Tab-separated table of C-alpha atoms and ligand atoms in Angstrom:
chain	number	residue	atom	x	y	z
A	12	UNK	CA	0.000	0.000	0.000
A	13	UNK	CA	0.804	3.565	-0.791
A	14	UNK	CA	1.455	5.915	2.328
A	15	UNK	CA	2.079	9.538	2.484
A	16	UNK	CA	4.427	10.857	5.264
A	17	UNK	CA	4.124	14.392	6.578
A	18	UNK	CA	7.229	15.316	9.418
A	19	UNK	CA	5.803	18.760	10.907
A	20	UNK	CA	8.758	20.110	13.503
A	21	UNK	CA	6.391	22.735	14.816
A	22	UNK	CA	5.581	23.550	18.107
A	23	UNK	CA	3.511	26.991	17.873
A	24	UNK	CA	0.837	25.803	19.331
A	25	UNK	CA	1.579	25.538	22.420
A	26	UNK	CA	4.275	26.854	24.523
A	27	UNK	CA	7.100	24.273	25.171
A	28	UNK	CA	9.920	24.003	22.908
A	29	UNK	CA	10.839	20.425	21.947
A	30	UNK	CA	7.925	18.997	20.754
A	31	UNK	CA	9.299	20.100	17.002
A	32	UNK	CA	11.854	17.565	17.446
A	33	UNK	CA	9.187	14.798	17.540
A	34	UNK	CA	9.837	13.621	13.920
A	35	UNK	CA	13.274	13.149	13.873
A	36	UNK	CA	13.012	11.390	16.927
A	37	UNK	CA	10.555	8.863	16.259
A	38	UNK	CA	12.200	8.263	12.490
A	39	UNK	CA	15.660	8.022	14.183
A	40	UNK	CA	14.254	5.155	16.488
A	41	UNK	CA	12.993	3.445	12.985
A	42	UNK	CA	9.702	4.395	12.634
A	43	UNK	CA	9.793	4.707	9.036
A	44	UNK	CA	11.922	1.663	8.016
A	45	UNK	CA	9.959	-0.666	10.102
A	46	UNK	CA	6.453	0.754	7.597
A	47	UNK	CA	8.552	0.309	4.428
A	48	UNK	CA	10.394	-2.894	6.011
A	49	UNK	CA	8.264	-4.895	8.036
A	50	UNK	CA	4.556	-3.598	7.071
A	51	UNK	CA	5.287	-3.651	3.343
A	52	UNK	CA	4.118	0.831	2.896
A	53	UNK	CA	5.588	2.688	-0.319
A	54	UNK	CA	6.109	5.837	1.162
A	55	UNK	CA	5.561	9.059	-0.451
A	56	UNK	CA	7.410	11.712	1.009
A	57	UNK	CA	10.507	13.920	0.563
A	58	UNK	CA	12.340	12.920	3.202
A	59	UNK	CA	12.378	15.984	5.505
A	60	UNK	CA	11.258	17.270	8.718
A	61	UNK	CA	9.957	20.444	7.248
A	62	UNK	CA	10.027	23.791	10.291
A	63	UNK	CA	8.125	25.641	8.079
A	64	UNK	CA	10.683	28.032	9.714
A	65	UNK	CA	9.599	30.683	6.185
A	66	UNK	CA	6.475	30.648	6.482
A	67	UNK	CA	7.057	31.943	10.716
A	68	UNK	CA	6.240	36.087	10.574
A	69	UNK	CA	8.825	38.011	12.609
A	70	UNK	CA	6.068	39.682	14.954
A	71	UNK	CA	3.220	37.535	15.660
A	72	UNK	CA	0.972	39.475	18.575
A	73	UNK	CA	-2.069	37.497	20.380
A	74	UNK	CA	-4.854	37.982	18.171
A	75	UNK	CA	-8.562	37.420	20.216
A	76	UNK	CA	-6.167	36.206	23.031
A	77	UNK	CA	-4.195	33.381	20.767
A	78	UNK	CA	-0.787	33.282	20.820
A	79	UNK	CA	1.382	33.099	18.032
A	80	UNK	CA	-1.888	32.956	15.650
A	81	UNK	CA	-0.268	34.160	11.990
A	82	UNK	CA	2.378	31.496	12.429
A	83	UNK	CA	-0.416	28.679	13.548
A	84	UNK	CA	-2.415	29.870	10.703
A	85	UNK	CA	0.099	29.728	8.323
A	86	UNK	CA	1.732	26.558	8.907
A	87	UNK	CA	-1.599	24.964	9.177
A	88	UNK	CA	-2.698	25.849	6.013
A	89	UNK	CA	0.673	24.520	4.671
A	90	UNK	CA	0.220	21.184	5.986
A	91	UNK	CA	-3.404	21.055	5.288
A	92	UNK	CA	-1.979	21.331	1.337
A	93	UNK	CA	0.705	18.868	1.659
A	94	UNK	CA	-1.869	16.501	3.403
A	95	UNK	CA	-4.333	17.079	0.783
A	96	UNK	CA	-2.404	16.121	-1.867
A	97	UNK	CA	-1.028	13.189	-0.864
A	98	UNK	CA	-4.790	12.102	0.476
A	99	UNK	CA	-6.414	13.171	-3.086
A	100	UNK	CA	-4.093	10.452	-4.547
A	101	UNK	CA	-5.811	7.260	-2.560
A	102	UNK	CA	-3.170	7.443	-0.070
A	103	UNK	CA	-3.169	7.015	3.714
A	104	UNK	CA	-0.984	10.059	5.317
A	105	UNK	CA	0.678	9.818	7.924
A	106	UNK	CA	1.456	13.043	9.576
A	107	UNK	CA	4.109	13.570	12.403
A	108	UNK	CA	3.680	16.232	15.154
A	109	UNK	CA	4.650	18.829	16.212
A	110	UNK	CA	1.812	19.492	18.315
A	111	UNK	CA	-1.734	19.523	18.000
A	112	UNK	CA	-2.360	22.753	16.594
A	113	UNK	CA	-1.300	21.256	13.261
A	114	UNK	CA	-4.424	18.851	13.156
A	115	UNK	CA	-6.142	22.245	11.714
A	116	UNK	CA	-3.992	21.401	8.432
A	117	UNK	CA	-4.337	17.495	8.726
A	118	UNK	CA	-7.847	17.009	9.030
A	119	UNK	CA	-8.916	20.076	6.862
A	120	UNK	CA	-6.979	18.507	4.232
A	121	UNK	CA	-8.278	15.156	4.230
A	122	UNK	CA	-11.385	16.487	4.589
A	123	UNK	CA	-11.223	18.423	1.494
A	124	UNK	CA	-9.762	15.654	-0.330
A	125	UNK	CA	-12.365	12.971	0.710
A	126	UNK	CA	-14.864	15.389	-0.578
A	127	UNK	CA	-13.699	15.852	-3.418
A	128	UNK	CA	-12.623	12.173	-4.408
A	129	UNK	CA	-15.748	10.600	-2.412
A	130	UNK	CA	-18.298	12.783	-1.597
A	131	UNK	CA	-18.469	12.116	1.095
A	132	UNK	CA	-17.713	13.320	4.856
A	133	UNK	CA	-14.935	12.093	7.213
A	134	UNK	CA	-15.110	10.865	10.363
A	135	UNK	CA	-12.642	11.935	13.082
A	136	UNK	CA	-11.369	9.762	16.264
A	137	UNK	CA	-10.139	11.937	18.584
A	138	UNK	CA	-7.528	10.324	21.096
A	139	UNK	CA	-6.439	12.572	23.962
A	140	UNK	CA	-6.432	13.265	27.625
A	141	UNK	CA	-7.851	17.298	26.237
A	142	UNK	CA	-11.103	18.107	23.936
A	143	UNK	CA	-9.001	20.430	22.282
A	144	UNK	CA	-12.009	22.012	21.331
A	145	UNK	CA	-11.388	25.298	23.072
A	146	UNK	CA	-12.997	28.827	21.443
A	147	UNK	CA	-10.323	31.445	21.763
A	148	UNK	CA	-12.520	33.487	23.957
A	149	UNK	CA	-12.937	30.538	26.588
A	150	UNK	CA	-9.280	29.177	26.547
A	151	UNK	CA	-7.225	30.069	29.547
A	152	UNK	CA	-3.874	29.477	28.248
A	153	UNK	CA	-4.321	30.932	24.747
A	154	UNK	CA	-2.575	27.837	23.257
A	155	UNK	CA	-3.939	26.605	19.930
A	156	UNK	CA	-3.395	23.083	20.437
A	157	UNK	CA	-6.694	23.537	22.559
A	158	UNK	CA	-8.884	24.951	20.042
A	159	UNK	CA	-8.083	22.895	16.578
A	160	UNK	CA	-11.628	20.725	16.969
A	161	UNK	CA	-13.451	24.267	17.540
A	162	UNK	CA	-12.058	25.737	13.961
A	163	UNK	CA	-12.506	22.704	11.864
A	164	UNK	CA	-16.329	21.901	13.237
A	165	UNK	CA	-16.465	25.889	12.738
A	166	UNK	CA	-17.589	26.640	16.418
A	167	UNK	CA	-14.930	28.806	16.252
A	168	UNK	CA	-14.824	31.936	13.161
A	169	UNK	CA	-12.886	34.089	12.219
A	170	UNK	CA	-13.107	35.773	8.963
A	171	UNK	CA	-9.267	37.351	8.527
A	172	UNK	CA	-7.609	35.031	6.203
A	173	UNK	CA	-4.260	35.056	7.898
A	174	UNK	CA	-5.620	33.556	10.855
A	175	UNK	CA	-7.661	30.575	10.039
A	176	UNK	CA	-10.650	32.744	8.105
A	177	UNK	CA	-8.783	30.262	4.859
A	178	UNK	CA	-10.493	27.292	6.358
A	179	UNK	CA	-13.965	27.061	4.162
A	180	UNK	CA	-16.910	24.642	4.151
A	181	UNK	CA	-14.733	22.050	2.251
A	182	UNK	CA	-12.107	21.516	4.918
A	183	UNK	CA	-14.892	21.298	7.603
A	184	UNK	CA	-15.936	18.472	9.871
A	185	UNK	CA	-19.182	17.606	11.251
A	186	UNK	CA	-19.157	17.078	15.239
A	187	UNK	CA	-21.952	14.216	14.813
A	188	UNK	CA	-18.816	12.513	13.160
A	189	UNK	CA	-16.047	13.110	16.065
A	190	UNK	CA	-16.004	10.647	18.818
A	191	UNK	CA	-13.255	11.557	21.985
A	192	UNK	CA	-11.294	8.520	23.287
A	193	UNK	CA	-9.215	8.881	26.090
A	194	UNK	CA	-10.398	11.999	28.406
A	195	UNK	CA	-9.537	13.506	31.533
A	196	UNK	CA	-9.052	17.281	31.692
A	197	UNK	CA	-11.915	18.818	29.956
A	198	UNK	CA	-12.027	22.359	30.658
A	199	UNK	CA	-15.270	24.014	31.786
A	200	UNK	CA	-16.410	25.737	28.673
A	201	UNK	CA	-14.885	22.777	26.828
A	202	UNK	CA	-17.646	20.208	28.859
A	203	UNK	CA	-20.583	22.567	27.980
A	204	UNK	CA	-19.284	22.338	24.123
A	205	UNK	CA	-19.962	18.137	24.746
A	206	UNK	CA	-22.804	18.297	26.307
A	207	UNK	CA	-24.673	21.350	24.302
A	208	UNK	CA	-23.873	19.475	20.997
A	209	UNK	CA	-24.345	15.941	21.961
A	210	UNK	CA	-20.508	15.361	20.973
A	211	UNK	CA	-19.947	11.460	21.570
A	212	UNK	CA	-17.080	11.137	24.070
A	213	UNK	CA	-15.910	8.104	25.998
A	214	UNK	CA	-13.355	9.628	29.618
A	215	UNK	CA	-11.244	7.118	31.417
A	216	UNK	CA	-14.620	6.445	33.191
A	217	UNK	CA	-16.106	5.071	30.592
A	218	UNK	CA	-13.191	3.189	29.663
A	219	UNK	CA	-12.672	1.239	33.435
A	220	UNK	CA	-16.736	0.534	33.376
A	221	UNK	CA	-16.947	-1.418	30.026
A	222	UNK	CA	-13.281	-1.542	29.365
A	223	UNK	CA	-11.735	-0.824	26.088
A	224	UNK	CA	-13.069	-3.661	24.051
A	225	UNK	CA	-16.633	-1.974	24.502
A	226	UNK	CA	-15.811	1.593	24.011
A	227	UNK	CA	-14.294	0.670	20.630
A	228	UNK	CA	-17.435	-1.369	19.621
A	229	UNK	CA	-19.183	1.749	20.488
A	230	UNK	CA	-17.149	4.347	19.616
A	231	UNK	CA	-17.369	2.153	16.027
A	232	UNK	CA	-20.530	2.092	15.763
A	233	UNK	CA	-21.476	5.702	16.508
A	234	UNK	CA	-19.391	6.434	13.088
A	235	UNK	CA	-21.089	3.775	11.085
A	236	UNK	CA	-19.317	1.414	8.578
A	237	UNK	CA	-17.846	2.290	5.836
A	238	UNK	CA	-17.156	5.930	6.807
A	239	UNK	CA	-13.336	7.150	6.508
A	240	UNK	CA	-11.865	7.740	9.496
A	241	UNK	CA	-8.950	9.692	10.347
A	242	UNK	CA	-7.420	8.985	13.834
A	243	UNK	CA	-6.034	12.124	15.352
A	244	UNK	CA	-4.038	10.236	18.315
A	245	UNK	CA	-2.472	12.886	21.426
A	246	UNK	CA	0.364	10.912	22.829
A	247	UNK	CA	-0.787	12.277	26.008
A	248	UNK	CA	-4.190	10.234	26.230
A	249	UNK	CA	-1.419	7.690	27.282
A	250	UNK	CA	-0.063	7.498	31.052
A	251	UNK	CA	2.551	9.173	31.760
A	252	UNK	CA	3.809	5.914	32.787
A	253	UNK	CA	4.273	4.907	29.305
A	254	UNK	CA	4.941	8.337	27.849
A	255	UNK	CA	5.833	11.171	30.204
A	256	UNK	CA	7.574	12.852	27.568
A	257	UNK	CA	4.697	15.155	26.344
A	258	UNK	CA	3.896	18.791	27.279
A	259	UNK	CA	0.908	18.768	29.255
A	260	UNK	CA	0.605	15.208	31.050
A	261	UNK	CA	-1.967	14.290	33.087
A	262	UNK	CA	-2.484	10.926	35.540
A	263	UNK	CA	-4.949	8.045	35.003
A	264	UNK	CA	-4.508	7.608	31.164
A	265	UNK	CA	-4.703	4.620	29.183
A	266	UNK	CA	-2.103	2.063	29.220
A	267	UNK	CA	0.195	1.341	26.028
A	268	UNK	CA	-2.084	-1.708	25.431
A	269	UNK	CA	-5.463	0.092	25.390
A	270	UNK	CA	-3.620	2.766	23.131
A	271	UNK	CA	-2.271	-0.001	20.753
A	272	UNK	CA	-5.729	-1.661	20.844
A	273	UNK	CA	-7.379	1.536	19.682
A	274	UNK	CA	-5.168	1.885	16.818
A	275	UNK	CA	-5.821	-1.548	15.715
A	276	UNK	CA	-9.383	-1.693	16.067
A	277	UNK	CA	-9.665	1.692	13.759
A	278	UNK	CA	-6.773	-0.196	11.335
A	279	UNK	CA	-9.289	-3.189	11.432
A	280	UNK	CA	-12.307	-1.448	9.609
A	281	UNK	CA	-10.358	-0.664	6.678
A	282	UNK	CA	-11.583	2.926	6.407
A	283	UNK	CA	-8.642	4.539	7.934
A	284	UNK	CA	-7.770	7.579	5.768
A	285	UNK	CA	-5.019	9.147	7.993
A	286	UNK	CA	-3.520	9.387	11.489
A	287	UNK	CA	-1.818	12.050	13.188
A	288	UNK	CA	0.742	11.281	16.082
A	289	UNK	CA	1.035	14.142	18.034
A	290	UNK	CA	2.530	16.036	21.035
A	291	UNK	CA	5.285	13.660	21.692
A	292	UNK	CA	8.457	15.916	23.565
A	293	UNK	CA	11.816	13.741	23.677
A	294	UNK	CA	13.087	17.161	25.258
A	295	UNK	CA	10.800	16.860	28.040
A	296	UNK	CA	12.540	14.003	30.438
A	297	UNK	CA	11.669	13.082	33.761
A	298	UNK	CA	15.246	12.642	34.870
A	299	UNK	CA	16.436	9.369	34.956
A	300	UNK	CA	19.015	9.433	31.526
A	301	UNK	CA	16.467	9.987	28.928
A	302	UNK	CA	14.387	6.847	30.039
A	303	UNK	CA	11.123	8.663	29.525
A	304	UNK	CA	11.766	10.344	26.183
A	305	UNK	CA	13.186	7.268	24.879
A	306	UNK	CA	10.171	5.279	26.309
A	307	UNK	CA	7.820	7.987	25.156
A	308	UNK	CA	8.991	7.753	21.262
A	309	UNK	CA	8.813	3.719	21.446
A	310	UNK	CA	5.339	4.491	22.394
A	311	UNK	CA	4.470	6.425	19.304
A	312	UNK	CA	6.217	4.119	17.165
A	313	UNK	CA	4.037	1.653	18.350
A	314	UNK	CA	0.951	3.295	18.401
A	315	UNK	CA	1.554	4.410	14.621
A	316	UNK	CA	2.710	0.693	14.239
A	317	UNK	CA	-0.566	-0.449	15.336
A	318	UNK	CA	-2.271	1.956	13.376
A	319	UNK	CA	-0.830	0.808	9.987
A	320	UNK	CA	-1.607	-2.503	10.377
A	321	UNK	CA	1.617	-4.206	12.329
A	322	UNK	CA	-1.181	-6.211	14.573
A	323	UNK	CA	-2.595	-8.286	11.938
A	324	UNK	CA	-1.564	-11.776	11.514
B	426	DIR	C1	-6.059	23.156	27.897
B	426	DIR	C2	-4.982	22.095	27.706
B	426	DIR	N1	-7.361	22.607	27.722
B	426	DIR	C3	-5.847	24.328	26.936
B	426	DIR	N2	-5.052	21.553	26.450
B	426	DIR	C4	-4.201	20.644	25.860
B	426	DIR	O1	-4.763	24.877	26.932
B	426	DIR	O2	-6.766	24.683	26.215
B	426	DIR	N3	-3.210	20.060	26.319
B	426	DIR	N4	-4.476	20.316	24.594
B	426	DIR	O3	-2.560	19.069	25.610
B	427	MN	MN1	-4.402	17.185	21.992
B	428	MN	MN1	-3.746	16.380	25.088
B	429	MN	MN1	-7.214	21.924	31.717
């Protein structure tokens, strides 16, 4: 199978540097050999961790209380193109955070190409420990990686072009498609969002009453067969047992094994249009010599592993 490979080392979106050096990481440890070796991909990619460092304006004030919102906006829209074109050809993408901000260009561009090639909508599992689904008025910390679910379901607007107004009807999800996996620290405004649109969400409640076999039946059936999926999957809906190394970690997350299972389960229904892997920091260590970045990156490469198919026999 054909695979496209996007390596975003951009961190804008939040606030910590380090989680730009994600990529590199997780291809260093062998991600990408182990797809062309072991799971049989043809990759489609050029090979580079792209910093979109051109495309990063000199002043960048808060704009409606976001920080760093031209640069967001613009590299966004960047990978939303390079997504797109790789998804209009048939291909699965792959797309390496950087943090979560850039699901604004993932997801807007697979969107737009599914349209295009399908008609029809995508469906979006969202794996975190966050919503992400923030309004810039009701986000406390004025970090974008909180608000991409707001602008691509368009609860969030804004018309100037250089910061997110390019995002039209055609990159656009629907939140009767977007099912949460994974959460724990839903902000206040964020929880109204849920319950106000009837957003399907399973928390780590859900998950230890009908355990993780369950929630995926559900979760599956909520989208309906036969709809393409794209798995947006935070690194930090994991423990930080299993990956500390992320910006914002919080306790009680899923364990590797309920993270791998989730990846396979979306792998098994065939419909998997693209995943992100995002928000993994190998600069953020818990002391002990680099034991928890190096853990942390074994844990994307799995979950992207499991993703792609490695669980099948
Ligand atoms: C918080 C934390 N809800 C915010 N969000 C995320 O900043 O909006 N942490 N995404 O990973
Ligand atoms: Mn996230
Ligand atoms: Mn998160
Ligand atoms: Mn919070």
């Amino acid at each position: 199978d054909q695979l496209g490979v996007v390596a975003v080392g951009f961190s804008g979106g939040q606030c910590k540097p380090g989680v730009d050096a994600a990529p590199s990481a997780l291809i260093k440890n062998g991600l990408l050999k182990q797809l062309r070796d072991e799971l049989d991909y043809k990759l489609f990619h050029d090979d580079t961790v792209h910093s979109y460092k051109e495309l990063i304006p000199a002043s960048d004030p808060d704009y409606r209380g976001m920080k760093n919102p031209l640069a967001v906006s613009a590299v966004t829209r960047k990978i939303s193109e390079q997504v797109y074109s790789q998804a209009k050809e048939g291909r699965c993408v792959l797309t390496l955070g950087g943090d979560h901000s850039i699901a604004i260009g993932t997801i807007s561009g697979t969107a737009k190409a599914i349209r295009e090639r399908l008609g029809r909508e995508i469906a979006v599992i969202w794996v975190d420990a966050h919503t992400d689904i923030n309004t810039p008025e009701a986000s406390d910390s004025g970090n974008i990686h909180g608000m991409p679910v707001s602008f691509l379901s368009g609860l969030a607007k804004e018309s100037r072009e250089d910061i997110f107004g390019w995002l039209k009807e055609e990159h656009m999800i629907s939140l009767k498609k977007l099912v949460y996996i994974g959460l724990r620290d839903v902000d206040r405004p964020e929880k109204k969002t849920l319950r106000d649109h009837g957003i399907k969400a399973f928390s780590m409640h859900d998950i230890d009453r009908h355990g993780i076999g369950k929630v995926m039946d559900m979760a599956l059936a909520h989208i309906g067969t036969d709809t393409p999926i794209h798995l947006s999957f935070d690194v930090d809906a994991l423990d930080p047992m299993w990956a500390p190394s992320t910006g914002t970690p919080v306790r009680g997350g899923l364990t590797l094994r309920e993270g791998d299972f989730i990846a396979e389960c979306v792998h098994e229904t065939g419909c998997l249009i693209a995943m992100d892997l995002v928000e993994v920091n190998p600069t953020l260590d818990s002391g002990l010599n680099d034991i928890g970045a190096h853990e942390t990156v074994r844990a994307g490469c799995s979950l992207v592993r499991c993703g792609l198919g490695e669980s099948l026999l």
